[in-house]
Every structure is written in C-alpha cells, then in structure tokens.
Short mmCIF file of C-alpha atoms in Angstrom, two decimals:
data_model
loop_
_atom_site.label_atom_id
_atom_site.label_comp_id
_atom_site.label_asym_id
_atom_site.label_seq_id
_atom_site.Cartn_x
_atom_site.Cartn_y
_atom_site.Cartn_z
CA MET A 13 63.64 9.85 20.66
CA HIS A 14 64.58 12.12 17.83
CA LYS A 15 64.55 15.84 18.21
CA PHE A 16 61.01 16.90 17.31
CA PHE A 17 61.81 20.40 16.17
CA SER A 18 64.92 20.11 14.08
CA ASN A 19 66.05 23.33 12.43
CA ARG A 20 64.69 22.39 9.05
CA ARG A 21 61.33 21.44 10.42
CA LEU A 22 61.06 24.62 12.45
CA VAL A 23 61.69 26.71 9.36
CA MET A 24 59.06 24.68 7.49
CA VAL A 25 56.50 25.25 10.24
CA ILE A 26 57.11 28.99 10.35
CA VAL A 27 56.92 29.27 6.56
CA CYS A 28 53.64 27.32 6.60
CA ILE A 29 52.16 29.59 9.25
CA ILE A 30 53.16 32.71 7.33
CA VAL A 31 51.78 31.34 4.06
CA ALA A 32 48.55 30.27 5.79
CA PHE A 33 47.96 33.68 7.30
CA SER A 34 48.73 35.55 4.10
CA LEU A 35 46.37 33.28 2.13
CA MET A 36 43.64 33.77 4.73
CA THR A 37 44.05 37.53 4.73
CA LEU A 38 44.02 37.57 0.95
CA SER A 39 40.82 35.50 0.79
CA VAL A 40 39.07 37.76 3.26
CA THR A 41 40.10 40.93 1.44
CA VAL A 42 39.02 39.74 -1.98
CA ARG A 43 35.86 38.04 -0.73
CA ASN A 44 33.62 41.07 -0.96
CA LYS A 45 34.81 42.15 -4.39
CA ARG A 46 32.31 41.81 -7.17
CA SER A 47 34.70 39.95 -9.45
CA THR A 48 35.36 37.09 -7.03
CA PRO A 49 35.41 34.15 -7.00
CA LEU A 50 38.16 33.70 -9.54
CA PHE A 51 37.39 31.63 -12.58
CA ILE A 52 39.45 28.69 -11.38
CA GLN A 53 37.76 28.66 -7.97
CA GLN A 54 34.36 28.95 -9.64
CA PHE A 55 35.16 26.05 -11.91
CA GLY A 56 36.35 23.90 -9.01
CA ASN A 57 33.31 24.74 -6.92
CA ASP A 58 31.02 23.83 -9.81
CA ILE A 59 32.63 20.43 -10.17
CA VAL A 60 32.56 19.76 -6.43
CA GLY A 61 28.97 20.99 -6.27
CA LEU A 62 28.01 18.59 -9.03
CA ALA A 63 29.59 15.67 -7.18
CA ASP A 64 27.99 16.84 -3.95
CA ARG A 65 24.57 16.34 -5.51
CA ALA A 66 25.16 12.59 -5.58
CA VAL A 67 25.28 12.71 -1.77
CA THR A 68 22.90 15.53 -0.92
CA ILE A 69 19.97 14.60 -3.14
CA PRO A 70 19.34 11.14 -1.60
CA LEU A 71 20.08 12.36 1.92
CA ASN A 72 17.90 15.46 1.70
CA GLY A 73 15.15 13.36 0.14
CA LEU A 74 15.34 10.95 3.04
CA SER A 75 15.21 13.72 5.62
CA HIS A 76 12.24 15.32 3.86
CA GLY A 77 10.45 11.98 4.00
CA VAL A 78 11.02 11.68 7.74
CA GLY A 79 9.99 15.31 8.20
CA ALA A 80 6.83 14.73 6.18
CA LEU A 81 5.84 11.85 8.47
CA SER A 82 6.13 13.94 11.60
CA ASP A 83 4.34 16.81 9.89
CA LEU A 84 1.42 14.55 9.20
CA GLN A 85 0.60 14.44 12.89
CA ASN A 86 0.07 18.17 13.09
CA THR A 87 -1.80 18.45 9.84
CA TYR A 88 -5.34 18.52 11.18
CA GLN A 89 -4.74 21.33 13.64
CA GLU A 90 -2.79 23.31 11.11
CA ASN A 91 -5.50 22.87 8.53
CA GLN A 92 -8.05 24.47 10.83
CA GLN A 93 -5.88 27.50 11.42
CA LEU A 94 -4.87 27.83 7.80
CA LYS A 95 -8.45 27.82 6.53
CA GLU A 96 -9.16 30.97 8.47
CA GLN A 97 -6.03 32.61 7.12
CA VAL A 98 -6.77 31.65 3.51
CA ALA A 99 -10.08 33.49 3.53
CA ASP A 100 -8.29 36.59 4.67
CA LEU A 101 -5.43 36.13 2.22
CA ALA A 102 -7.60 35.81 -0.86
CA GLN A 103 -8.92 39.26 -0.27
CA THR A 104 -5.46 40.71 0.29
CA LYS A 105 -4.18 39.02 -2.83
CA VAL A 106 -6.90 40.44 -5.07
CA ARG A 107 -6.26 43.87 -3.67
CA ASP A 108 -2.53 43.36 -4.16
CA GLN A 109 -3.05 42.42 -7.80
CA THR A 110 -5.15 45.48 -8.44
CA LEU A 111 -2.60 47.72 -6.80
CA ALA A 112 0.29 46.10 -8.68
CA LYS A 113 -1.53 46.64 -11.97
CA GLU A 114 -2.31 50.23 -11.14
CA ASN A 115 1.28 50.74 -10.05
CA LYS A 116 2.55 49.37 -13.35
CA GLU A 117 0.29 51.64 -15.36
CA LEU A 118 1.29 54.68 -13.35
CA LYS A 119 4.95 53.82 -13.80
CA GLN A 120 4.44 53.55 -17.54
CA GLU A 121 2.86 56.95 -17.64
CA LEU A 122 5.75 58.39 -15.68
CA LYS A 123 8.20 56.47 -17.89
CA LEU A 124 9.82 54.85 -14.85
CA ASN A 125 11.55 51.69 -15.94
CA GLN A 126 13.21 50.44 -12.82
CA THR A 127 12.31 51.24 -9.27
CA LEU A 128 13.47 49.73 -6.03
CA THR A 129 10.54 47.36 -5.78
CA ASP A 130 11.10 45.62 -9.11
CA TYR A 131 12.37 42.11 -8.77
CA SER A 132 11.71 38.57 -9.89
CA LEU A 133 12.09 35.41 -7.88
CA VAL A 134 14.17 32.30 -8.37
CA THR A 135 13.57 29.26 -6.21
CA ALA A 136 16.55 27.16 -5.22
CA SER A 137 16.92 24.21 -2.94
CA VAL A 138 19.51 24.06 -0.21
CA MET A 139 22.23 21.53 -0.94
CA THR A 140 24.44 21.63 2.07
CA ARG A 141 25.69 23.75 4.90
CA SER A 142 29.24 24.74 5.84
CA PRO A 143 30.41 22.41 8.59
CA SER A 144 32.07 25.27 10.41
CA SER A 145 31.38 26.79 13.79
CA TRP A 146 32.25 30.26 12.65
CA GLN A 147 30.34 30.61 9.43
CA GLN A 148 26.61 30.36 9.03
CA GLN A 149 26.60 29.56 5.37
CA ILE A 150 24.45 27.40 3.14
CA ILE A 151 25.04 26.34 -0.44
CA ILE A 152 22.12 26.49 -2.86
CA ASN A 153 21.77 24.76 -6.20
CA LYS A 154 21.36 27.81 -8.46
CA GLY A 155 24.11 30.08 -9.66
CA SER A 156 24.96 32.76 -12.16
CA SER A 157 23.40 30.73 -14.97
CA SER A 158 20.04 31.42 -13.29
CA GLY A 159 20.82 35.11 -13.01
CA ILE A 160 21.97 35.17 -9.41
CA LYS A 161 24.45 37.86 -8.51
CA LYS A 162 26.44 38.65 -5.44
CA ASN A 163 24.67 40.35 -2.49
CA MET A 164 21.16 39.53 -3.67
CA ALA A 165 18.61 38.93 -0.95
CA VAL A 166 17.62 35.37 -0.10
CA MET A 167 14.24 34.62 1.42
CA SER A 168 12.60 31.61 2.92
CA GLY A 169 8.82 31.51 3.18
CA SER A 170 7.90 34.69 4.92
CA GLY A 171 11.07 36.67 5.20
CA VAL A 172 14.68 37.44 4.46
CA VAL A 173 17.17 34.86 5.71
CA GLY A 174 20.43 36.01 4.17
CA ARG A 175 22.32 37.29 1.20
CA VAL A 176 24.27 35.67 -1.61
CA SER A 177 27.94 35.84 -0.71
CA GLU A 178 29.55 33.91 -3.56
CA VAL A 179 28.26 32.94 -6.98
CA ASN A 180 29.47 30.06 -9.13
CA GLN A 181 27.94 28.88 -12.38
CA THR A 182 25.63 26.27 -10.89
CA ASN A 183 25.70 26.88 -7.18
CA SER A 184 26.12 29.77 -4.81
CA LYS A 185 26.83 30.39 -1.17
CA VAL A 186 24.38 32.20 1.05
CA GLU A 187 25.49 33.92 4.21
CA LEU A 188 22.64 33.75 6.72
CA ILE A 189 21.60 36.75 8.80
CA THR A 190 22.73 34.84 11.86
CA ASP A 191 26.34 35.15 10.70
CA ASN A 192 28.09 37.63 12.91
CA ASN A 193 31.39 38.20 11.17
CA ASP A 194 32.92 41.62 10.79
CA SER A 195 33.31 41.68 7.05
CA SER A 196 29.82 40.64 6.05
CA ASN A 197 27.75 43.15 4.16
CA ARG A 198 24.91 44.59 6.14
CA PHE A 199 21.28 44.79 5.10
CA ALA A 200 19.72 48.20 4.70
CA ILE A 201 16.36 48.05 6.46
CA GLN A 202 13.59 50.38 7.46
CA ILE A 203 10.90 50.43 10.10
CA THR A 204 7.56 52.04 9.50
CA THR A 205 6.14 53.29 12.77
CA ASN A 206 2.49 53.57 13.73
CA SER A 207 2.43 57.25 12.95
CA GLY A 208 3.71 56.56 9.46
CA LYS A 209 7.26 57.74 10.01
CA VAL A 210 10.00 55.74 8.32
CA VAL A 211 13.18 54.93 10.22
CA ASN A 212 16.12 53.84 8.09
CA GLY A 213 19.09 51.84 9.29
CA ILE A 214 21.13 48.74 8.84
CA ILE A 215 21.28 45.37 10.52
CA THR A 216 24.32 45.51 12.75
CA GLY A 217 24.39 42.02 14.14
CA PHE A 218 22.62 38.97 15.37
CA ASN A 219 21.94 38.19 18.99
CA SER A 220 21.91 34.42 19.09
CA ALA A 221 21.03 34.31 22.79
CA ASN A 222 17.46 35.31 22.04
CA ASN A 223 17.45 34.73 18.28
CA GLN A 224 17.00 38.37 17.40
CA ILE A 225 18.45 40.67 14.78
CA THR A 226 19.87 43.90 16.13
CA MET A 227 19.66 47.25 14.42
CA GLY A 228 22.06 49.61 16.08
CA ASN A 229 22.93 53.30 15.85
CA VAL A 230 19.36 54.49 15.44
CA THR A 231 19.17 58.19 16.26
CA THR A 232 15.62 58.95 15.31
CA LYS A 233 13.13 60.78 17.51
CA ALA A 234 10.24 58.71 16.19
CA THR A 235 8.86 56.23 18.68
CA ILE A 236 9.38 52.67 17.53
CA LYS A 237 6.97 50.25 19.13
CA LYS A 238 7.01 46.55 19.65
CA GLY A 239 5.34 44.84 16.68
CA ASP A 240 6.31 47.45 14.08
CA LYS A 241 7.15 45.78 10.79
CA VAL A 242 10.68 45.83 9.42
CA VAL A 243 11.36 45.59 5.67
CA THR A 244 14.41 46.00 3.46
CA SER A 245 14.80 49.58 2.32
CA GLY A 246 16.42 48.87 -1.04
CA LEU A 247 19.08 51.51 -0.46
CA GLY A 248 22.54 50.51 -1.61
CA GLY A 249 23.44 47.27 -3.30
CA VAL A 250 21.25 44.96 -5.30
CA MET A 251 18.55 44.37 -2.73
CA PRO A 252 15.00 45.31 -3.63
CA LYS A 253 12.74 47.34 -1.40
CA GLY A 254 9.97 45.88 0.68
CA LEU A 255 11.14 42.39 1.57
CA PHE A 256 9.83 41.42 4.97
CA VAL A 257 12.58 41.06 7.57
CA GLY A 258 10.68 40.76 10.83
CA LYS A 259 8.93 42.56 13.64
CA VAL A 260 10.33 44.80 16.34
CA ALA A 261 10.67 42.89 19.59
CA LYS A 262 12.36 45.36 21.88
CA VAL A 263 13.80 48.86 21.80
CA THR A 264 16.61 49.74 24.19
CA GLY A 265 19.25 52.40 24.61
CA ALA A 266 22.63 51.53 23.14
CA ASP A 267 25.72 50.91 25.26
CA TYR A 268 26.67 54.58 25.60
CA GLY A 269 23.16 55.98 25.68
CA LEU A 270 23.61 58.10 22.57
CA SER A 271 21.51 56.06 20.20
CA THR A 272 18.81 53.43 20.27
CA LYS A 273 19.17 49.76 19.60
CA VAL A 274 16.27 47.86 18.11
CA TYR A 275 15.84 44.13 18.50
CA ILE A 276 13.96 42.44 15.68
CA THR A 277 12.41 38.99 15.65
CA PRO A 278 13.15 37.51 12.22
CA ALA A 279 10.14 36.51 10.16
CA ALA A 280 11.62 33.26 8.94
CA PRO A 281 13.41 30.63 11.00
CA VAL A 282 16.95 30.32 9.68
CA ASN A 283 17.97 27.00 11.17
CA ASP A 284 15.73 24.73 9.15
CA LEU A 285 16.01 25.70 5.51
CA ASN A 286 15.19 23.35 2.66
CA VAL A 287 14.05 25.68 -0.08
CA VAL A 288 14.91 29.34 -0.47
CA THR A 289 13.97 32.09 -2.91
CA VAL A 290 16.43 34.58 -4.34
CA ALA A 291 15.19 38.05 -5.28
CA LEU A 292 16.69 39.00 -8.64
CA THR A 293 17.01 42.65 -9.48
CA ASP A 294 18.19 44.08 -12.77
CA LYS A 295 20.36 46.77 -11.29
CA MET B 12 46.92 -6.59 -6.11
CA ARG B 13 45.56 -5.70 -2.69
CA ARG B 14 47.20 -2.28 -2.77
CA ASN B 15 45.20 -1.29 -5.80
CA HIS B 16 41.89 -1.50 -3.99
CA MET B 17 42.67 0.85 -1.13
CA VAL B 18 44.30 3.32 -3.47
CA TRP B 19 40.89 4.17 -4.89
CA ILE B 20 38.67 3.26 -1.92
CA PHE B 21 40.50 5.78 0.26
CA PRO B 22 39.91 8.88 -1.92
CA VAL B 23 36.30 7.91 -2.58
CA GLY B 24 35.71 7.51 1.15
CA LEU B 25 37.42 10.82 1.76
CA LEU B 26 35.14 12.62 -0.69
CA LEU B 27 32.11 10.88 0.77
CA ALA B 28 33.10 11.95 4.28
CA PHE B 29 33.65 15.47 2.97
CA PHE B 30 30.14 15.69 1.52
CA LEU B 31 28.57 13.98 4.52
CA ASP B 32 30.04 16.62 6.84
CA GLY B 33 28.06 19.30 5.03
CA SER B 34 24.93 17.19 4.78
CA VAL B 35 24.97 16.35 8.48
CA SER B 36 25.23 20.05 9.31
CA GLN B 37 22.38 20.80 6.93
CA ILE B 38 19.96 18.02 7.85
CA PHE B 39 20.50 18.17 11.61
CA SER B 40 21.01 21.93 11.75
CA GLN B 41 18.11 22.28 14.16
CA GLN B 42 19.64 19.84 16.61
CA LEU B 43 23.35 20.48 16.15
CA LEU B 44 23.51 24.23 15.73
CA GLN B 45 21.03 25.14 18.43
CA TYR B 46 22.09 28.17 20.43
CA PRO B 47 24.50 28.30 22.19
CA TYR B 48 25.98 25.03 21.06
CA ASN B 49 27.94 24.42 17.87
CA LEU B 50 28.32 20.76 17.09
CA ILE B 51 30.32 20.17 13.95
CA SER B 52 30.87 16.71 12.52
CA HIS B 53 34.41 16.04 11.37
CA LEU B 54 34.01 12.87 9.37
CA VAL B 55 36.88 13.91 7.08
CA VAL B 56 39.20 14.01 10.08
CA LEU B 57 37.85 10.67 11.27
CA TRP B 58 38.52 9.09 7.89
CA LEU B 59 42.02 10.59 7.74
CA VAL B 60 42.94 9.50 11.26
CA LEU B 61 41.65 5.96 10.85
CA ALA B 62 43.35 5.68 7.47
CA THR B 63 46.61 6.75 9.09
CA LEU B 64 46.15 4.18 11.86
CA PHE B 65 45.29 1.35 9.45
CA GLU B 66 47.58 2.45 6.61
CA ASP B 67 50.12 -0.24 7.43
CA ASN B 68 52.85 0.18 4.77
CA ARG B 69 50.32 0.77 2.04
CA ASN B 70 51.55 4.23 1.09
CA LEU B 71 48.22 5.91 0.37
CA HIS B 72 49.79 9.41 -0.01
CA LEU B 73 47.78 10.55 3.00
CA VAL B 74 49.44 13.94 3.40
CA VAL B 75 48.84 14.84 -0.22
CA TRP B 76 45.21 13.76 -0.04
CA ALA B 77 44.75 15.61 3.24
CA ALA B 78 46.05 18.80 1.65
CA ILE B 79 43.83 18.32 -1.41
CA ILE B 80 40.67 17.72 0.60
CA GLY B 81 41.62 20.63 2.88
CA GLY B 82 41.92 22.88 -0.16
CA ILE B 83 38.55 21.75 -1.49
CA PHE B 84 37.08 22.25 1.98
CA ASP B 85 38.35 25.82 2.07
CA LEU B 86 37.08 26.68 -1.38
CA TYR B 87 33.75 24.90 -1.31
CA TYR B 88 32.57 25.31 2.26
CA THR B 89 34.24 28.31 3.82
CA SER B 90 35.71 30.28 0.87
CA ILE B 91 38.61 31.27 3.09
CA PHE B 92 41.62 29.59 1.59
CA GLY B 93 44.57 28.64 3.74
CA VAL B 94 42.95 27.17 6.85
CA TYR B 95 42.09 23.49 6.43
CA VAL B 96 44.58 23.03 3.61
CA PHE B 97 47.23 23.19 6.36
CA ILE B 98 45.25 21.74 9.27
CA PHE B 99 44.33 18.43 7.64
CA PRO B 100 47.93 17.45 6.74
CA LEU B 101 48.91 18.49 10.26
CA VAL B 102 46.33 16.00 11.55
CA VAL B 103 48.03 13.23 9.58
CA PHE B 104 51.48 14.25 10.89
CA THR B 105 50.20 14.40 14.48
CA THR B 106 48.49 11.04 14.20
CA ARG B 107 51.66 9.45 12.83
CA ALA B 108 53.81 11.03 15.53
CA LEU B 109 51.50 9.89 18.32
CA ASN B 110 51.05 6.46 16.82
CA ASN B 111 54.77 5.84 17.30
CA TYR B 112 54.38 6.00 21.06
CA LEU B 113 51.11 4.11 21.49
CA GLN B 114 50.00 0.55 21.10
CA PRO B 115 47.56 0.69 18.18
CA ASN B 116 44.10 -0.28 19.42
CA PHE B 117 40.59 1.11 19.81
CA LEU B 118 41.28 3.14 22.97
CA SER B 119 44.59 4.63 21.90
CA GLY B 120 42.92 5.54 18.62
CA LEU B 121 40.21 7.29 20.60
CA LEU B 122 42.84 9.24 22.48
CA ILE B 123 44.62 10.22 19.27
CA TYR B 124 41.33 11.24 17.69
CA PHE B 125 40.51 13.33 20.79
CA ILE B 126 43.79 15.20 20.40
CA ASP B 127 43.27 15.63 16.64
CA ILE B 128 39.78 17.07 16.99
CA THR B 129 41.01 19.44 19.68
CA LEU B 130 43.79 20.49 17.32
CA VAL B 131 41.44 21.01 14.36
CA GLU B 132 38.88 23.01 16.32
CA SER B 133 41.43 25.10 18.21
CA LEU B 134 43.44 26.00 15.13
CA GLY B 135 40.19 26.70 13.28
CA TYR B 136 39.20 29.01 16.12
CA VAL B 137 42.54 30.79 16.07
CA ALA B 138 42.27 31.27 12.31
CA ALA B 139 38.67 32.49 12.49
CA ASN B 140 39.63 34.91 15.23
CA ALA B 141 42.61 36.16 13.26
CA VAL B 142 40.51 37.10 10.24
CA HIS B 143 37.64 38.41 12.39
CA LEU B 144 35.11 35.81 11.43
CA THR B 145 34.16 35.48 15.06
CA SER B 146 34.55 37.36 18.29
CA THR B 147 33.71 34.44 20.57
CA SER B 148 35.74 34.43 23.76
CA GLY B 149 38.08 31.56 24.54
CA THR B 150 35.95 30.20 27.37
CA ASP B 151 32.80 30.27 25.25
CA PHE B 152 34.68 28.41 22.55
CA LEU B 153 35.76 25.72 25.03
CA VAL B 154 32.33 25.27 26.57
CA PHE B 155 29.96 25.72 23.64
CA THR B 156 32.00 24.58 20.65
CA LEU B 157 34.96 22.40 21.53
CA GLY B 158 33.28 20.35 24.26
CA PRO B 159 30.09 19.44 22.36
CA THR B 160 32.01 18.91 19.11
CA LEU B 161 34.35 16.51 20.88
CA ALA B 162 31.41 14.63 22.34
CA LEU B 163 29.72 14.29 18.95
CA ASN B 164 32.85 13.23 17.13
CA LEU B 165 33.99 10.74 19.74
CA ALA B 166 30.54 9.18 19.52
CA LEU B 167 30.93 8.98 15.74
CA TYR B 168 34.36 7.43 16.25
CA VAL B 169 32.91 4.74 18.51
CA ILE B 170 30.21 3.95 15.96
CA LEU B 171 32.43 4.00 12.87
CA TYR B 172 35.73 2.58 14.17
CA PHE B 173 34.90 -1.09 13.64
CA PRO B 174 33.18 -0.76 10.25
CA ILE B 175 36.10 1.24 8.89
CA ARG B 176 38.66 -1.19 10.39
CA TRP B 177 36.73 -4.02 8.77
CA LEU B 178 36.92 -2.18 5.44
CA PHE B 179 40.67 -1.66 5.70
CA TYR B 180 41.36 -5.25 6.79
CA LYS B 181 39.14 -6.71 4.14
CA TYR B 182 41.26 -5.18 1.41
CA ASP B 183 44.49 -6.00 3.16
#
C-alpha cells in the first residue's frame, strides 16, 4: 500500500482548501454588489440556461400535465367557492380602477412622477431550482433583457415569494423568502393595525418549523393583532410599496423581552412555484 | 472506434444529469423539500461515480470533466464559486482510491456511492457553514439532510445502476 498522504499530495490538498475558501469568501462578498455577476459569469449562465431549457421545458410540461389531471378532481368544489368570490372581486376591481385613475390624475396635478407604488409586472416561468440543501433558490426564464434588476420583488399569485438575487441576460436567480442565510437582503415590510397605525420593520428570518416569516426587533407600542395584513413598505431598495406579504399569525416577546417578534403566515406557498411575477420599478 | 462513442456520450450524460438534478428539485419540491427534510438528488455524482467504476482504461478525462461540471454547478445553481468545483473531482479521486481495494460489483459500488454522497453532503455543509449560508446544527444536518439524501440517492443508484452499466458495456 502506498503512502496515501505523500508530501506533495499534502501540499496540493492544503493549497486546494485555501483556494476553495478564498474563492467562496470572494463570491459571498461580491454577491450583493449591484455590478455582479461579472460579464463572463453572466455569459456562461446564459448559455447554460439556454441548454437547460431543452431539459426543463419537456419535464415541466409533463409535470404540469400530471398536475392538471389531479386538479380536475377538485374542480367542481373549487368552482362553487370561486363563483362567490368573483362576484365580490368584480366590485373591488371596479372600485380599484376608479381609485387608480383618480390617483393618477391627482399625481399629475401634483407633478409627482414616481412614487413608491409605481411598478409594472413581468411574468416569468420557473425553470429549475438549486439542488442544494442550503439555498432556497429558483431560476426563472427572464433576465435583464426584460428589464429585471437585482433585488426586485418576486410574487406568485397572491403574495411576495422572494427577491431577485442575480440577473443574467436571459435568466435570473430568485432567492425565496424561506432562505435563511445571513447575507441575504431583507424585505422592508409594514403592518397596518386595526386602529390605522402603521408599524414598519424588516423580515428577519423564516421559521420553517411552522412555515412562518418572522419580523423581529419591533419596538412599537401599537397593538398588532392576529390577522393584520402585512405589505411591503417600499422603503430602501427597488421594491415597490404595497405588495401583499401575508397575515400576522402570532405576536410574541423576543428572546430578551425588549422587543416584539411577529410571526407572519405568507400569502403564497413557496414550495410549489411554476409561474412567478416580477415587480419592475423604474428607480 | 469504440472509444470515440463514450468520449461524447459521457459529457452529454453529465450535462443531462446536471440539468435533471435541478429539475427534480423543482418538480418534486413539495415532496422532497418538505420541512424538516431536505432531499437533494445527486445524479451528477451518480454519473461520475458509475463512469469511474466502468471507465475501464478508456481515459475519459473524468477529473477534468468533474471540475468543469462542478464549476458550472457553482455558477449556475448556487452562485458561490469554489465549492463543487473541488468536491466533484474529489469524488472521482475517492472512487478510484476505494475501487483499488474492492471487487467491482453492484454492492461494492453501492458502498462507494454511499461514501461519496456522505463526502459531498458533509463538505457542502462545512462550506455552507463557513460562509454563513446556514446555521443548521450538526445533528440536524445528519438527521434531516444527510440521512434522507442518502436514502434517496441510494434508491436512485439501485434504479439506475444496471441501465448505466448496460450503456457503458454496449459501447465497450
């Protein structure tokens, strides 16, 4: 049996470890910069993304087909419930249109060009998901050529599910709100209480045990109740105001009793995403 | 003549396995990534390990390909460069080293694959911990990530071992 760790090999191993750790540290430090990814990485990711489509399009199509079959069984019941909701929604929508129009006119009179609630939507389909235990990341099939920029909010159906963490020309990565890593950017959110008070804060983490978003370090005196709606506040970054995040599930004291911790049930399920919408802002 | 075939079948299979890993995670995300379990498919590792076992003097440049696919993995899936670009070649080295001591067959391959997956997941965990991607404790990692991932991947090994062996022998 030859000596497994000869001197030369040992040196090689140590050099590899050092190089690996420096590369990792470098990637993490430059990840949140606006200018990343580098051109070469962007180019590579675009090519790989293009090739990936050859695999993901047939597979996703197949899985949609299977999903559609099982959905068919619940259709009747769902239809009944939805009919009731539609009647209610039509009214809300008309009112919403009127208000939006009025809002636009008022803004024109005030000569306000951009406010926090101005955004347009881009729909993208989910190509694939990072096969990694430590990163909750999906890859969508729209990129900077569709106007997507880093840190924009990503929604699915009824609410926010994540933010854009890396943009290439034709695809981009989305970090889901369930991702718990230290370096991820946090959402600025606000809760409107029953009495009309607004509580601002940020999402500080995700509690996967009960599938709830946590909002820590809240020091307000206002009473937050279960069921209060949580929306993005539009403060800081390129996220618009008023995107639905979820509803308050529980309010507890934080670990040291100095502040409150709010648990929020997310509006959209994050583990079964096929199509997402990105909120584009002009800021 | 026969060498020519595997020289292009191997990289194509590697890329396919690479894309399938992501697609499996996406399509079965409800089943595989259900709290608290993290089941990750490692088809790339499976393809690399089986290719090493069946390589048989064919010189497919496995280490180079492993490093390339590891680099693409880092850039495309995780955007943290420097993790899998080193782990995947290490898998090939480990498989070769272990293969020297074992009679090559289905069961010894299973054992080698078991060790390789443990290596990949553990080193991945160490790396993720080092750059603060996760704060999972070691025991939680063993119970909720490593164990289920091993179970899933060994099952995939059992299913795919004979088809892949057939493929390699056919172009022998």
